[in-house]
Amino acid sequence: MQFLAELLILSYFSIHFAHAQNIFPDHFRLGVASASYQIEGGWNASDKGENIWDRLTHEHPEVIKDNSTGDVACDSYHLWKKDVEILKNLGVDYYRFSISWTRLLPTGRVDKISSDGLKYYNDLIDSLLENKIEPVVTLYHWDLPQALQYFGGWTNLITSDFFAQYARLVFSRFGDRVKTWITINEPYSICETTYGDFQGAPLIHSPGIGDYLCGKTILVAHSKAFHIYDKEFREKQGGKIGITIDTIWAEPRTNKSEDVEAAEREMQMSFGWWAHPIFSTNGDYPEIMKSRIEERSRQENFVESRLPSFTKEEILNLRGSADFLGLNHYNTKLISNTEFPIGEPSFQKDKGTSAFQDPNWKPNKHTVPWGFRKLLNWIKREYDNPLVYITENGFPDEGQLQDVGRVIFHKEMMKAMLQAIGDGCNIQSYTVWSIMDNMEWRDGYTIKFGLYQVDFNNPNRTRTPKASAKFFKTVIETRTIPENITMFIE
Ligand SMILES: *[C@@H]1O[C@H](CO)[C@@H](O)[C@H](O)[C@H]1NC(C)=O
Ligand SMILES: *[C@@H]1O[C@H](CO)[C@@H](O)[C@H](O)[C@H]1NC(C)=O
Ligand SMILES: *[C@@H]1O[C@H](CO)[C@@H](O)[C@H](O)[C@H]1NC(C)=O
Ligand SMILES: *[C@@H]1O[C@H](CO)[C@@H](O)[C@H](O)[C@H]1NC(C)=O
């Protein structure tokens, strides 16, 4: 009798446990994201100032794959009520969007505040709250005021002061209602993809130099905004503030020790560049980053390291300057050790690594759930299990309504994340990039990430739900990842 009871209890738990792997923990939050330049349009509406993406797309249309601009994009500047409608229909817990710096401050400075800019974000925030959707706000998602680019933008440390003033204004105007702040979105892309790889605004080619100057300013800017919030607003407003860092998972290409070390170096230098100063016990850049760049700079006849050092005070101000680590993750790559001859400096040469995506990965090279799980565990080990919000995860395709690839991607990635939570990782939210198709930077409108399709040929920019929207709505309703996805696909 006792044996039978035990067997029953055991089988109950094993069934329950198998099921639990697809169920989100209590209080886990699900949402979607966008960014001002990619959706708002209204590039010159009212008194909005020009930003570096307006400038780039207007002066160098050939840099954008389809020669397009974000002048109109999804026209969310005019159609934001439609956005709230589709968010409500999805049932999301929160909506992550960014504030366009020059819509609020046309010159980038706080001496001139746009009343229409204030009204736009006030209306959006109020409407989200009326519909029980929490606003999660990014202060900087790549659209730097052109006025600040004239004197060097992020390569000039003074930009951190302008950012701090902008941040204080935003907290004071919206912080009574916004309780989750992200200072900077994707520092790697802001500094490396632009100054290092020459792939985005401000389109200045300065590898191994401009990228590192930019990196220092971005980190200092983040810490200034954090401490302003902490000292002047936290007590009254009671919110949280963090940073969003983008990274691949770096898997060694072979089991040879040089490749295993190269993959670890890739993680330390691409991700640790940003995470180590804020989330590690010692602070500052990772040791390997400092020593490699210093050594190579010496070989290249520089009199000091190309990596600008932090002062003692900057190191202390950065260390611990986040309530959470926002993580954007899109790809896993295979990394091998590569020796580059001395020549023109670059971040890649400083790292001494090469990256490769395996086209034979299943279900496809964009969907590598085991890489995501390994990344989350690496973060847990490396930074003493910080609070992590997944602030972006997404899948590119051509924009079809039957977006099976996207459904499979989010299903598999969310499962891998739940496994990582089972491994003990402290992850509390998952954000789909993106609520709708939008202006995908240098790719223009050629690749799509949305749960909703946007008709860019219709002045109404009609939003239509894809299979992935129906899938994600069900996930949110049931707080469960369905194993069988055929019901979402026609
Ligand atoms: C705004 O930009 C559009 C082009 O996107 C142009 O046709 C229009 O004249 C501009 N409006 C103002 C007020 O400058
Ligand atoms: C973009 O512009 C370039 C040069 O102006 C032109 O050669 C190319 O055909 C254009 N591409 C598209 C998709 O319009
Ligand atoms: C490396 O070794 C592990 C464990 O022995 C094995 O599972 C993995 O496939 C190997 N990876 C490569 C790239 O050979
Ligand atoms: C745009 O929306 C308006 C109002 O709903 C409608 O009257 C109009 O026909 C639509 N235009 C197009 C091109 O679909």
Coordinates of C-alpha atoms and ligand atoms in Angstrom, one line a residue:
M1 CA 0.0 0.0 0.0
Q2 CA 2.7 2.4 1.1
F3 CA 4.7 1.4 -2.1
L4 CA 1.7 2.2 -4.3
A5 CA 1.3 5.6 -2.6
E6 CA 4.9 6.4 -3.1
L7 CA 4.7 5.4 -6.8
L8 CA 1.7 7.6 -7.2
I9 CA 3.4 10.5 -5.6
L10 CA 6.5 9.9 -7.7
S11 CA 4.6 9.8 -10.9
Y12 CA 2.6 12.8 -10.0
F13 CA 5.9 14.7 -9.5
S14 CA 7.5 13.5 -12.6
I15 CA 4.5 14.5 -14.7
H16 CA 4.3 17.8 -12.9
F17 CA 8.0 18.4 -13.3
A18 CA 8.1 17.7 -17.0
H19 CA 5.2 20.1 -17.4
A20 CA 6.9 22.7 -15.2
Q21 CA 9.8 23.0 -17.6
N22 CA 7.4 24.8 -20.0
I23 CA 5.8 27.0 -17.3
F24 CA 7.1 30.4 -16.4
P25 CA 7.8 31.1 -12.7
D26 CA 5.4 33.2 -10.7
H27 CA 6.0 36.9 -11.3
F28 CA 8.0 36.3 -14.5
R29 CA 7.2 39.1 -17.0
L30 CA 6.6 39.0 -20.7
G31 CA 6.8 42.0 -23.1
V32 CA 7.8 43.4 -26.5
A33 CA 10.2 46.1 -27.6
S34 CA 10.7 48.9 -30.1
A35 CA 13.0 51.9 -30.6
S36 CA 12.2 55.5 -31.4
Y37 CA 14.1 55.9 -34.7
Q38 CA 12.9 52.5 -36.0
I39 CA 9.2 53.2 -35.5
E40 CA 8.3 56.8 -34.8
G41 CA 8.8 58.6 -38.1
G42 CA 7.8 62.2 -37.8
W43 CA 11.5 63.0 -38.2
N44 CA 10.9 66.7 -38.6
A45 CA 7.4 66.9 -36.9
S46 CA 6.9 70.0 -34.8
D47 CA 10.3 71.2 -33.4
K48 CA 12.1 67.8 -33.3
G49 CA 15.8 68.2 -33.9
E50 CA 17.9 66.2 -36.3
N51 CA 19.7 63.1 -35.0
I52 CA 22.7 61.2 -36.5
W53 CA 20.4 58.6 -38.2
D54 CA 18.4 61.4 -39.9
R55 CA 21.6 62.8 -41.1
L56 CA 23.1 59.5 -42.3
T57 CA 20.0 58.3 -44.1
H58 CA 19.6 61.7 -45.8
E59 CA 23.2 62.3 -46.8
H60 CA 24.2 58.7 -47.5
P61 CA 21.1 56.8 -48.7
E62 CA 23.5 54.3 -50.5
V63 CA 24.6 53.1 -47.0
I64 CA 21.1 51.8 -46.3
K65 CA 20.4 48.5 -48.1
D66 CA 17.2 49.7 -49.8
N67 CA 18.2 53.4 -49.7
S68 CA 15.4 54.0 -47.2
T69 CA 15.0 56.3 -44.2
G70 CA 13.2 56.4 -40.9
D71 CA 11.4 59.6 -42.0
V72 CA 8.0 57.9 -41.7
A73 CA 8.8 54.3 -40.6
C74 CA 5.7 52.9 -38.8
D75 CA 4.5 56.4 -38.2
S76 CA 4.1 55.7 -34.5
Y77 CA 4.5 59.5 -33.9
H78 CA 1.0 59.8 -35.3
L79 CA -0.3 56.2 -34.9
W80 CA 0.8 55.5 -31.3
K81 CA -2.9 54.7 -30.3
K82 CA -2.8 51.8 -32.8
D83 CA 0.4 50.6 -31.0
V84 CA -1.3 50.6 -27.7
E85 CA -4.2 48.7 -29.2
I86 CA -2.0 45.9 -30.5
L87 CA -0.1 45.8 -27.3
K88 CA -3.4 45.4 -25.4
N89 CA -4.5 42.7 -27.8
L90 CA -1.2 40.8 -27.1
G91 CA -1.8 41.2 -23.4
V92 CA 1.9 42.1 -22.6
D93 CA 2.9 42.9 -19.1
Y94 CA 5.1 45.8 -20.3
Y95 CA 6.2 47.7 -23.4
R96 CA 9.9 48.6 -23.9
F97 CA 10.3 51.7 -26.0
S98 CA 12.9 54.4 -26.3
I99 CA 12.7 58.2 -26.1
S100 CA 14.0 60.2 -29.0
W101 CA 16.5 62.6 -27.5
T102 CA 15.9 65.3 -30.1
R103 CA 12.1 65.0 -30.0
L104 CA 12.3 66.0 -26.4
L105 CA 15.4 68.3 -26.6
P106 CA 15.8 69.5 -30.2
T107 CA 19.4 70.7 -29.7
G108 CA 20.3 67.9 -27.4
R109 CA 20.7 70.3 -24.5
V110 CA 18.2 71.0 -21.7
D111 CA 17.9 74.8 -22.4
K112 CA 15.2 74.1 -24.9
I113 CA 12.5 71.5 -24.1
S114 CA 9.9 70.6 -26.8
S115 CA 6.4 70.8 -25.4
D116 CA 5.1 68.6 -28.3
G117 CA 7.8 66.1 -27.5
L118 CA 6.8 66.0 -23.8
K119 CA 3.2 65.6 -24.8
Y120 CA 3.9 62.7 -27.1
Y121 CA 5.6 60.7 -24.4
N122 CA 3.2 61.7 -21.7
D123 CA 0.2 60.6 -23.8
L124 CA 1.9 57.3 -24.7
I125 CA 2.9 56.5 -21.0
D126 CA -0.6 57.5 -19.7
S127 CA -2.3 55.4 -22.3
L128 CA -0.1 52.4 -21.6
L129 CA -0.9 52.6 -17.9
E130 CA -4.6 53.0 -18.5
N131 CA -4.4 49.7 -20.3
K132 CA -2.4 48.1 -17.5
I133 CA 0.8 47.9 -19.6
E134 CA 4.0 48.9 -17.8
P135 CA 6.2 51.4 -19.7
V136 CA 9.8 50.2 -19.7
V137 CA 11.9 53.1 -21.1
T138 CA 15.2 53.2 -22.8
L139 CA 16.9 56.6 -22.7
Y140 CA 19.3 56.0 -25.6
H141 CA 18.6 53.7 -28.5
W142 CA 21.2 55.1 -31.0
D143 CA 19.6 58.4 -32.1
L144 CA 22.2 60.9 -30.9
P145 CA 21.4 64.6 -31.5
Q146 CA 23.4 65.7 -34.6
A147 CA 24.2 68.9 -32.6
L148 CA 26.3 66.8 -30.2
Q149 CA 28.0 64.9 -33.1
Y150 CA 29.5 68.1 -34.3
F151 CA 32.0 68.0 -31.5
G152 CA 32.7 64.3 -31.5
G153 CA 29.5 62.7 -30.2
W154 CA 30.3 59.7 -28.0
T155 CA 34.1 59.9 -28.7
N156 CA 34.1 63.1 -26.6
L157 CA 33.7 62.5 -22.9
I158 CA 31.7 65.8 -22.6
T159 CA 28.8 63.9 -24.2
S160 CA 28.4 62.0 -20.9
D161 CA 27.4 65.3 -19.2
F162 CA 24.8 66.1 -21.9
F163 CA 23.5 62.6 -21.5
A164 CA 23.3 63.0 -17.7
Q165 CA 21.4 66.3 -18.1
Y166 CA 19.0 64.7 -20.5
A167 CA 18.5 61.7 -18.1
R168 CA 17.7 64.0 -15.2
L169 CA 15.1 65.8 -17.2
V170 CA 13.5 62.5 -18.3
F171 CA 13.4 61.1 -14.7
S172 CA 11.9 64.4 -13.5
R173 CA 9.2 64.5 -16.2
F174 CA 8.2 60.8 -16.5
G175 CA 9.6 59.1 -13.4
D176 CA 6.4 59.5 -11.5
R177 CA 4.9 56.8 -13.8
V178 CA 7.9 55.0 -15.3
K179 CA 9.5 52.5 -12.9
T180 CA 12.0 50.7 -15.1
W181 CA 14.7 52.6 -16.9
I182 CA 17.4 51.4 -19.3
T183 CA 20.1 54.0 -19.8
I184 CA 21.9 52.8 -22.9
N185 CA 20.9 50.2 -25.5
E186 CA 23.7 48.0 -26.9
P187 CA 26.9 49.8 -26.3
Y188 CA 28.8 47.3 -28.5
S189 CA 26.7 48.3 -31.5
I190 CA 26.9 52.0 -30.6
C191 CA 30.7 52.0 -30.5
E192 CA 32.0 49.0 -32.3
T193 CA 29.6 48.5 -35.2
T194 CA 29.9 52.2 -36.1
Y195 CA 33.5 53.5 -35.3
G196 CA 35.0 50.0 -35.6
D197 CA 33.1 48.4 -38.5
F198 CA 31.9 51.5 -40.3
Q199 CA 28.4 50.2 -40.5
G200 CA 26.1 52.9 -39.0
A201 CA 25.7 56.5 -37.9
P202 CA 27.8 58.6 -37.5
L203 CA 29.7 56.6 -40.2
I204 CA 33.2 57.5 -38.9
H205 CA 35.9 54.9 -39.5
S206 CA 38.3 54.8 -36.6
P207 CA 38.8 51.1 -35.6
G208 CA 40.8 50.4 -32.4
I209 CA 40.7 54.1 -31.4
G210 CA 37.3 55.8 -31.9
D211 CA 35.4 52.7 -30.7
Y212 CA 37.4 52.7 -27.4
L213 CA 36.9 56.4 -26.9
C214 CA 33.2 55.9 -27.5
G215 CA 33.1 53.0 -25.1
K216 CA 34.5 55.0 -22.3
T217 CA 32.1 57.8 -22.7
I218 CA 29.1 55.4 -23.0
L219 CA 30.1 53.7 -19.7
V220 CA 30.7 57.0 -17.9
A221 CA 27.4 58.4 -19.2
H222 CA 25.6 55.3 -17.9
S223 CA 27.1 55.6 -14.4
K224 CA 26.3 59.3 -14.3
A225 CA 22.6 58.6 -15.1
F226 CA 22.5 55.8 -12.6
H227 CA 23.8 58.0 -9.8
I228 CA 21.5 60.8 -10.6
Y229 CA 18.6 58.4 -10.4
D230 CA 19.9 56.9 -7.2
K231 CA 20.5 60.1 -5.4
E232 CA 17.8 62.4 -6.7
F233 CA 14.9 60.2 -7.7
R234 CA 15.0 56.7 -6.3
E235 CA 13.6 57.4 -2.9
K236 CA 10.6 59.3 -4.3
Q237 CA 10.0 57.3 -7.4
G238 CA 11.0 53.8 -6.3
G239 CA 12.0 52.5 -9.7
K240 CA 14.9 50.4 -11.1
I241 CA 17.6 51.4 -13.5
G242 CA 20.0 49.3 -15.5
I243 CA 21.8 49.0 -18.9
T244 CA 21.1 46.7 -21.9
I245 CA 24.1 44.9 -23.3
D246 CA 24.1 42.9 -26.5
T247 CA 26.2 39.8 -27.0
I248 CA 26.6 36.6 -29.0
W249 CA 27.4 33.4 -27.2
A250 CA 31.0 32.5 -28.2
E251 CA 31.4 28.7 -28.6
P252 CA 35.0 27.4 -29.2
R253 CA 35.3 26.2 -32.8
T254 CA 37.4 23.2 -31.7
N255 CA 38.4 21.7 -28.4
K256 CA 42.0 22.9 -28.9
S257 CA 43.0 24.9 -25.9
E258 CA 43.8 28.0 -28.1
D259 CA 40.3 28.0 -29.4
V260 CA 38.8 27.5 -26.0
E261 CA 40.8 30.4 -24.7
A262 CA 39.9 32.5 -27.8
A263 CA 36.2 31.9 -27.1
E264 CA 36.6 33.0 -23.5
R265 CA 38.5 36.0 -24.6
E266 CA 35.7 36.9 -27.1
M267 CA 33.2 36.9 -24.2
Q268 CA 35.5 39.0 -22.0
M269 CA 36.3 41.5 -24.6
S270 CA 33.0 41.8 -26.5
F271 CA 30.6 41.5 -23.5
G272 CA 32.9 42.0 -20.5
W273 CA 34.0 45.3 -22.0
W274 CA 30.6 46.6 -20.8
A275 CA 29.6 44.2 -18.1
H276 CA 32.9 43.9 -16.2
P277 CA 33.1 47.6 -15.2
I278 CA 29.5 47.4 -13.8
F279 CA 28.8 43.9 -12.6
S280 CA 32.2 42.4 -11.6
T281 CA 33.6 42.5 -8.0
N282 CA 36.7 44.4 -9.1
G283 CA 35.2 46.7 -11.7
D284 CA 37.2 48.3 -14.5
Y285 CA 37.7 46.6 -18.0
P286 CA 38.6 42.9 -17.9
E287 CA 42.3 42.3 -17.3
I288 CA 42.7 40.5 -20.6
M289 CA 41.3 43.4 -22.5
K290 CA 43.7 45.9 -20.8
S291 CA 46.8 43.8 -21.2
R292 CA 46.1 42.7 -24.9
I293 CA 45.4 46.2 -26.1
E294 CA 48.3 47.7 -24.2
E295 CA 50.7 45.1 -25.6
R296 CA 49.5 45.5 -29.2
S297 CA 49.5 49.3 -28.9
R298 CA 53.2 49.1 -27.8
Q299 CA 54.0 46.9 -30.8
E300 CA 52.3 49.5 -33.0
N301 CA 54.5 52.3 -31.6
F302 CA 51.8 54.0 -29.7
V303 CA 53.1 55.7 -26.6
E304 CA 50.2 54.5 -24.5
S305 CA 47.4 52.0 -24.7
R306 CA 44.7 52.8 -27.3
L307 CA 42.2 51.8 -24.6
P308 CA 41.5 54.9 -22.5
S309 CA 41.8 54.1 -18.9
F310 CA 39.3 54.9 -16.2
T311 CA 40.2 57.1 -13.2
K312 CA 39.9 55.5 -9.7
E313 CA 36.7 57.5 -9.2
E314 CA 35.2 56.4 -12.5
I315 CA 35.9 52.8 -11.7
L316 CA 34.2 53.2 -8.3
N317 CA 31.2 55.0 -9.8
L318 CA 30.7 52.3 -12.4
R319 CA 31.1 49.4 -10.1
G320 CA 27.6 48.2 -9.0
S321 CA 25.9 51.0 -11.0
A322 CA 22.9 48.9 -12.2
D323 CA 19.8 47.3 -10.5
F324 CA 19.7 44.7 -13.4
L325 CA 21.5 43.5 -16.4
G326 CA 19.5 43.9 -19.6
L327 CA 20.5 41.4 -22.2
N328 CA 20.0 41.5 -25.9
H329 CA 21.0 38.2 -27.6
Y330 CA 20.6 37.2 -31.2
N331 CA 23.3 34.7 -32.2
T332 CA 25.8 32.0 -31.3
K333 CA 29.1 32.0 -33.1
L334 CA 32.0 29.6 -33.3
I335 CA 35.2 31.3 -32.3
S336 CA 38.7 30.4 -33.3
N337 CA 42.1 31.8 -32.3
T338 CA 43.6 34.0 -35.0
E339 CA 46.9 35.8 -35.0
F340 CA 46.8 39.1 -37.0
P341 CA 50.0 40.8 -38.2
I342 CA 50.8 44.2 -36.8
G343 CA 49.3 46.9 -39.0
E344 CA 46.3 49.3 -38.8
P345 CA 44.8 48.7 -35.3
S346 CA 41.4 47.2 -34.8
F347 CA 39.3 45.6 -32.1
Q348 CA 39.3 42.3 -33.9
K349 CA 43.1 42.3 -34.1
D350 CA 43.2 43.2 -30.4
K351 CA 40.9 40.3 -29.6
G352 CA 42.8 37.9 -31.9
T353 CA 39.7 35.9 -32.8
S354 CA 37.6 35.0 -35.8
A355 CA 33.9 34.2 -35.8
F356 CA 31.9 31.7 -37.8
Q357 CA 28.2 30.7 -37.9
D358 CA 27.5 27.1 -38.7
P359 CA 24.8 26.9 -41.4
N360 CA 24.1 23.3 -40.3
W361 CA 22.9 24.2 -36.9
K362 CA 19.4 22.9 -36.1
P363 CA 16.7 24.2 -36.5
N364 CA 18.7 26.9 -38.3
K365 CA 21.8 29.1 -37.8
H366 CA 19.8 31.9 -36.2
T367 CA 18.2 29.6 -33.6
V368 CA 20.7 28.2 -31.2
P369 CA 18.9 27.6 -27.9
W370 CA 21.9 25.8 -26.2
G371 CA 24.1 28.8 -26.9
F372 CA 21.5 31.0 -25.1
R373 CA 21.5 28.7 -22.1
K374 CA 25.3 28.6 -21.9
L375 CA 25.4 32.4 -22.2
L376 CA 23.0 32.8 -19.3
N377 CA 25.0 30.4 -17.2
W378 CA 28.3 32.1 -18.0
I379 CA 26.8 35.4 -16.8
K380 CA 25.6 33.8 -13.6
R381 CA 29.1 32.4 -12.9
E382 CA 31.0 35.5 -14.0
Y383 CA 29.1 38.2 -12.2
D384 CA 27.7 36.4 -9.2
N385 CA 24.2 35.7 -10.6
P386 CA 22.9 39.3 -11.2
L387 CA 19.2 40.0 -11.9
V388 CA 18.8 39.6 -15.6
Y389 CA 16.1 41.0 -17.9
I390 CA 16.1 39.6 -21.4
T391 CA 15.4 43.0 -23.1
E392 CA 15.6 41.7 -26.7
N393 CA 15.5 38.4 -28.5
G394 CA 14.3 38.1 -32.1
F395 CA 14.3 36.4 -35.5
P396 CA 14.8 38.0 -38.9
D397 CA 12.8 37.0 -42.0
E398 CA 11.1 38.6 -45.0
G399 CA 8.0 39.7 -43.2
Q400 CA 5.5 36.9 -44.1
L401 CA 2.4 36.4 -42.0
Q402 CA 3.1 32.7 -41.6
D403 CA 6.3 33.3 -39.7
V404 CA 7.0 29.7 -38.6
G405 CA 10.7 30.4 -38.1
R406 CA 9.9 33.1 -35.6
V407 CA 7.5 30.9 -33.7
I408 CA 10.0 28.1 -33.4
F409 CA 12.8 30.6 -32.5
H410 CA 10.9 32.1 -29.5
K411 CA 9.5 28.8 -28.4
E412 CA 13.0 27.2 -28.3
M413 CA 14.7 30.3 -26.9
M414 CA 12.2 30.7 -24.1
K415 CA 12.5 27.0 -23.3
A416 CA 16.3 27.3 -23.1
M417 CA 15.8 30.3 -20.8
L418 CA 13.5 28.3 -18.5
Q419 CA 16.2 25.6 -18.4
A420 CA 18.7 28.3 -17.4
I421 CA 16.3 29.4 -14.6
G422 CA 16.3 25.8 -13.6
D423 CA 20.1 26.0 -13.5
G424 CA 19.7 28.8 -10.9
C425 CA 20.0 31.9 -13.2
N426 CA 18.1 34.9 -11.9
I427 CA 16.1 35.9 -15.0
Q428 CA 12.9 37.8 -14.5
S429 CA 11.6 38.9 -17.9
Y430 CA 11.7 38.0 -21.6
T431 CA 11.2 40.7 -24.3
V432 CA 10.4 39.9 -28.0
W433 CA 12.1 42.2 -30.5
S434 CA 9.9 43.5 -32.0
I435 CA 6.3 44.4 -31.6
M436 CA 6.1 45.2 -35.3
D437 CA 8.2 45.3 -38.5
N438 CA 10.3 48.5 -38.6
M439 CA 13.3 50.4 -40.0
E440 CA 16.1 47.9 -39.3
W441 CA 19.0 50.4 -39.5
R442 CA 21.4 49.7 -42.3
D443 CA 19.1 46.9 -43.5
G444 CA 16.3 49.4 -44.1
Y445 CA 13.1 47.5 -44.6
T446 CA 14.7 44.4 -46.1
I447 CA 14.6 42.2 -43.0
K448 CA 11.7 42.0 -40.5
F449 CA 11.5 41.1 -36.8
G450 CA 7.9 42.0 -36.0
L451 CA 5.1 40.0 -34.3
Y452 CA 2.9 42.3 -36.4
Q453 CA 3.4 43.0 -40.1
V454 CA 3.3 46.7 -41.1
D455 CA 2.1 47.7 -44.6
F456 CA 4.8 50.2 -45.5
N457 CA 3.0 51.0 -48.8
N458 CA -0.1 52.1 -47.1
P459 CA -0.1 55.6 -45.5
N460 CA -2.1 54.1 -42.6
R461 CA 0.8 51.7 -42.0
T462 CA -1.7 49.0 -41.2
R463 CA -0.6 46.5 -38.5
T464 CA -1.5 42.9 -39.1
P465 CA -0.8 40.0 -36.6
K466 CA 1.4 37.2 -37.8
A467 CA 1.4 33.6 -36.6
S468 CA 4.0 34.6 -34.0
A469 CA 1.6 37.2 -32.5
K470 CA -1.0 34.5 -31.9
F471 CA 1.7 32.3 -30.4
F472 CA 3.0 34.9 -28.1
K473 CA -0.5 36.0 -27.0
T474 CA -1.2 32.4 -26.0
V475 CA 2.2 32.2 -24.1
I476 CA 1.3 35.3 -22.2
E477 CA -2.3 34.2 -21.4
T478 CA -1.3 30.7 -20.3
R479 CA 2.2 31.5 -18.9
T480 CA 3.2 28.3 -20.6
I481 CA 5.2 27.6 -23.7
P482 CA 3.0 25.3 -25.9
E483 CA 4.8 22.2 -27.2
N484 CA 2.4 21.9 -30.2
I485 CA 2.5 25.0 -32.4
T486 CA 0.4 23.7 -35.4
M487 CA -2.6 25.6 -34.1
F488 CA -0.9 28.9 -34.7
I489 CA -0.1 28.2 -38.3
E490 CA -2.6 28.1 -41.1
Ligands
LIG1 C1 9.7 67.3 -43.4 O1 10.4 66.4 -44.2 C2 9.7 66.1 -45.4 C3 10.5 65.0 -46.1 O2 10.4 63.8 -45.3 C4 9.6 67.3 -46.2 O3 8.8 67.0 -47.4 C5 8.9 68.4 -45.5 O4 8.9 69.6 -46.2 C6 9.6 68.7 -44.1 N1 8.8 69.6 -43.3 C7 9.3 70.6 -42.7 C8 8.4 71.4 -41.9 O5 10.5 70.9 -42.8
LIG2 C1 20.2 52.8 -54.1 O1 21.0 53.8 -54.6 C2 22.1 53.4 -55.4 C3 23.0 54.6 -55.7 O2 22.3 55.8 -55.6 C4 21.5 52.7 -56.6 O3 22.6 52.2 -57.5 C5 20.7 51.5 -56.2 O4 20.1 50.9 -57.3 C6 19.6 51.9 -55.2 N1 19.0 50.7 -54.6 C7 17.7 50.6 -54.4 C8 17.2 49.4 -53.8 O5 16.9 51.5 -54.7
LIG3 C1 34.5 19.1 -27.5 O1 34.4 18.1 -26.5 C2 33.1 17.9 -26.0 C3 33.2 16.9 -24.8 O2 34.1 16.0 -25.0 C4 32.2 17.4 -27.2 O3 30.9 17.2 -26.7 C5 32.2 18.4 -28.3 O4 31.5 17.9 -29.4 C6 33.6 18.8 -28.7 N1 33.5 19.9 -29.6 C7 34.2 19.9 -30.8 C8 34.0 21.2 -31.6 O5 34.9 19.1 -31.2
LIG4 C1 -6.8 54.7 -44.1 O1 -7.7 54.7 -43.0 C2 -8.8 55.5 -43.2 C3 -9.6 55.6 -41.9 O2 -9.7 54.4 -41.3 C4 -9.6 55.0 -44.3 O3 -10.7 55.8 -44.5 C5 -8.7 54.9 -45.6 O4 -9.4 54.2 -46.6 C6 -7.4 54.1 -45.3 N1 -6.6 54.2 -46.4 C7 -6.0 53.2 -47.0 C8 -5.2 53.5 -48.2 O5 -6.2 52.0 -46.7

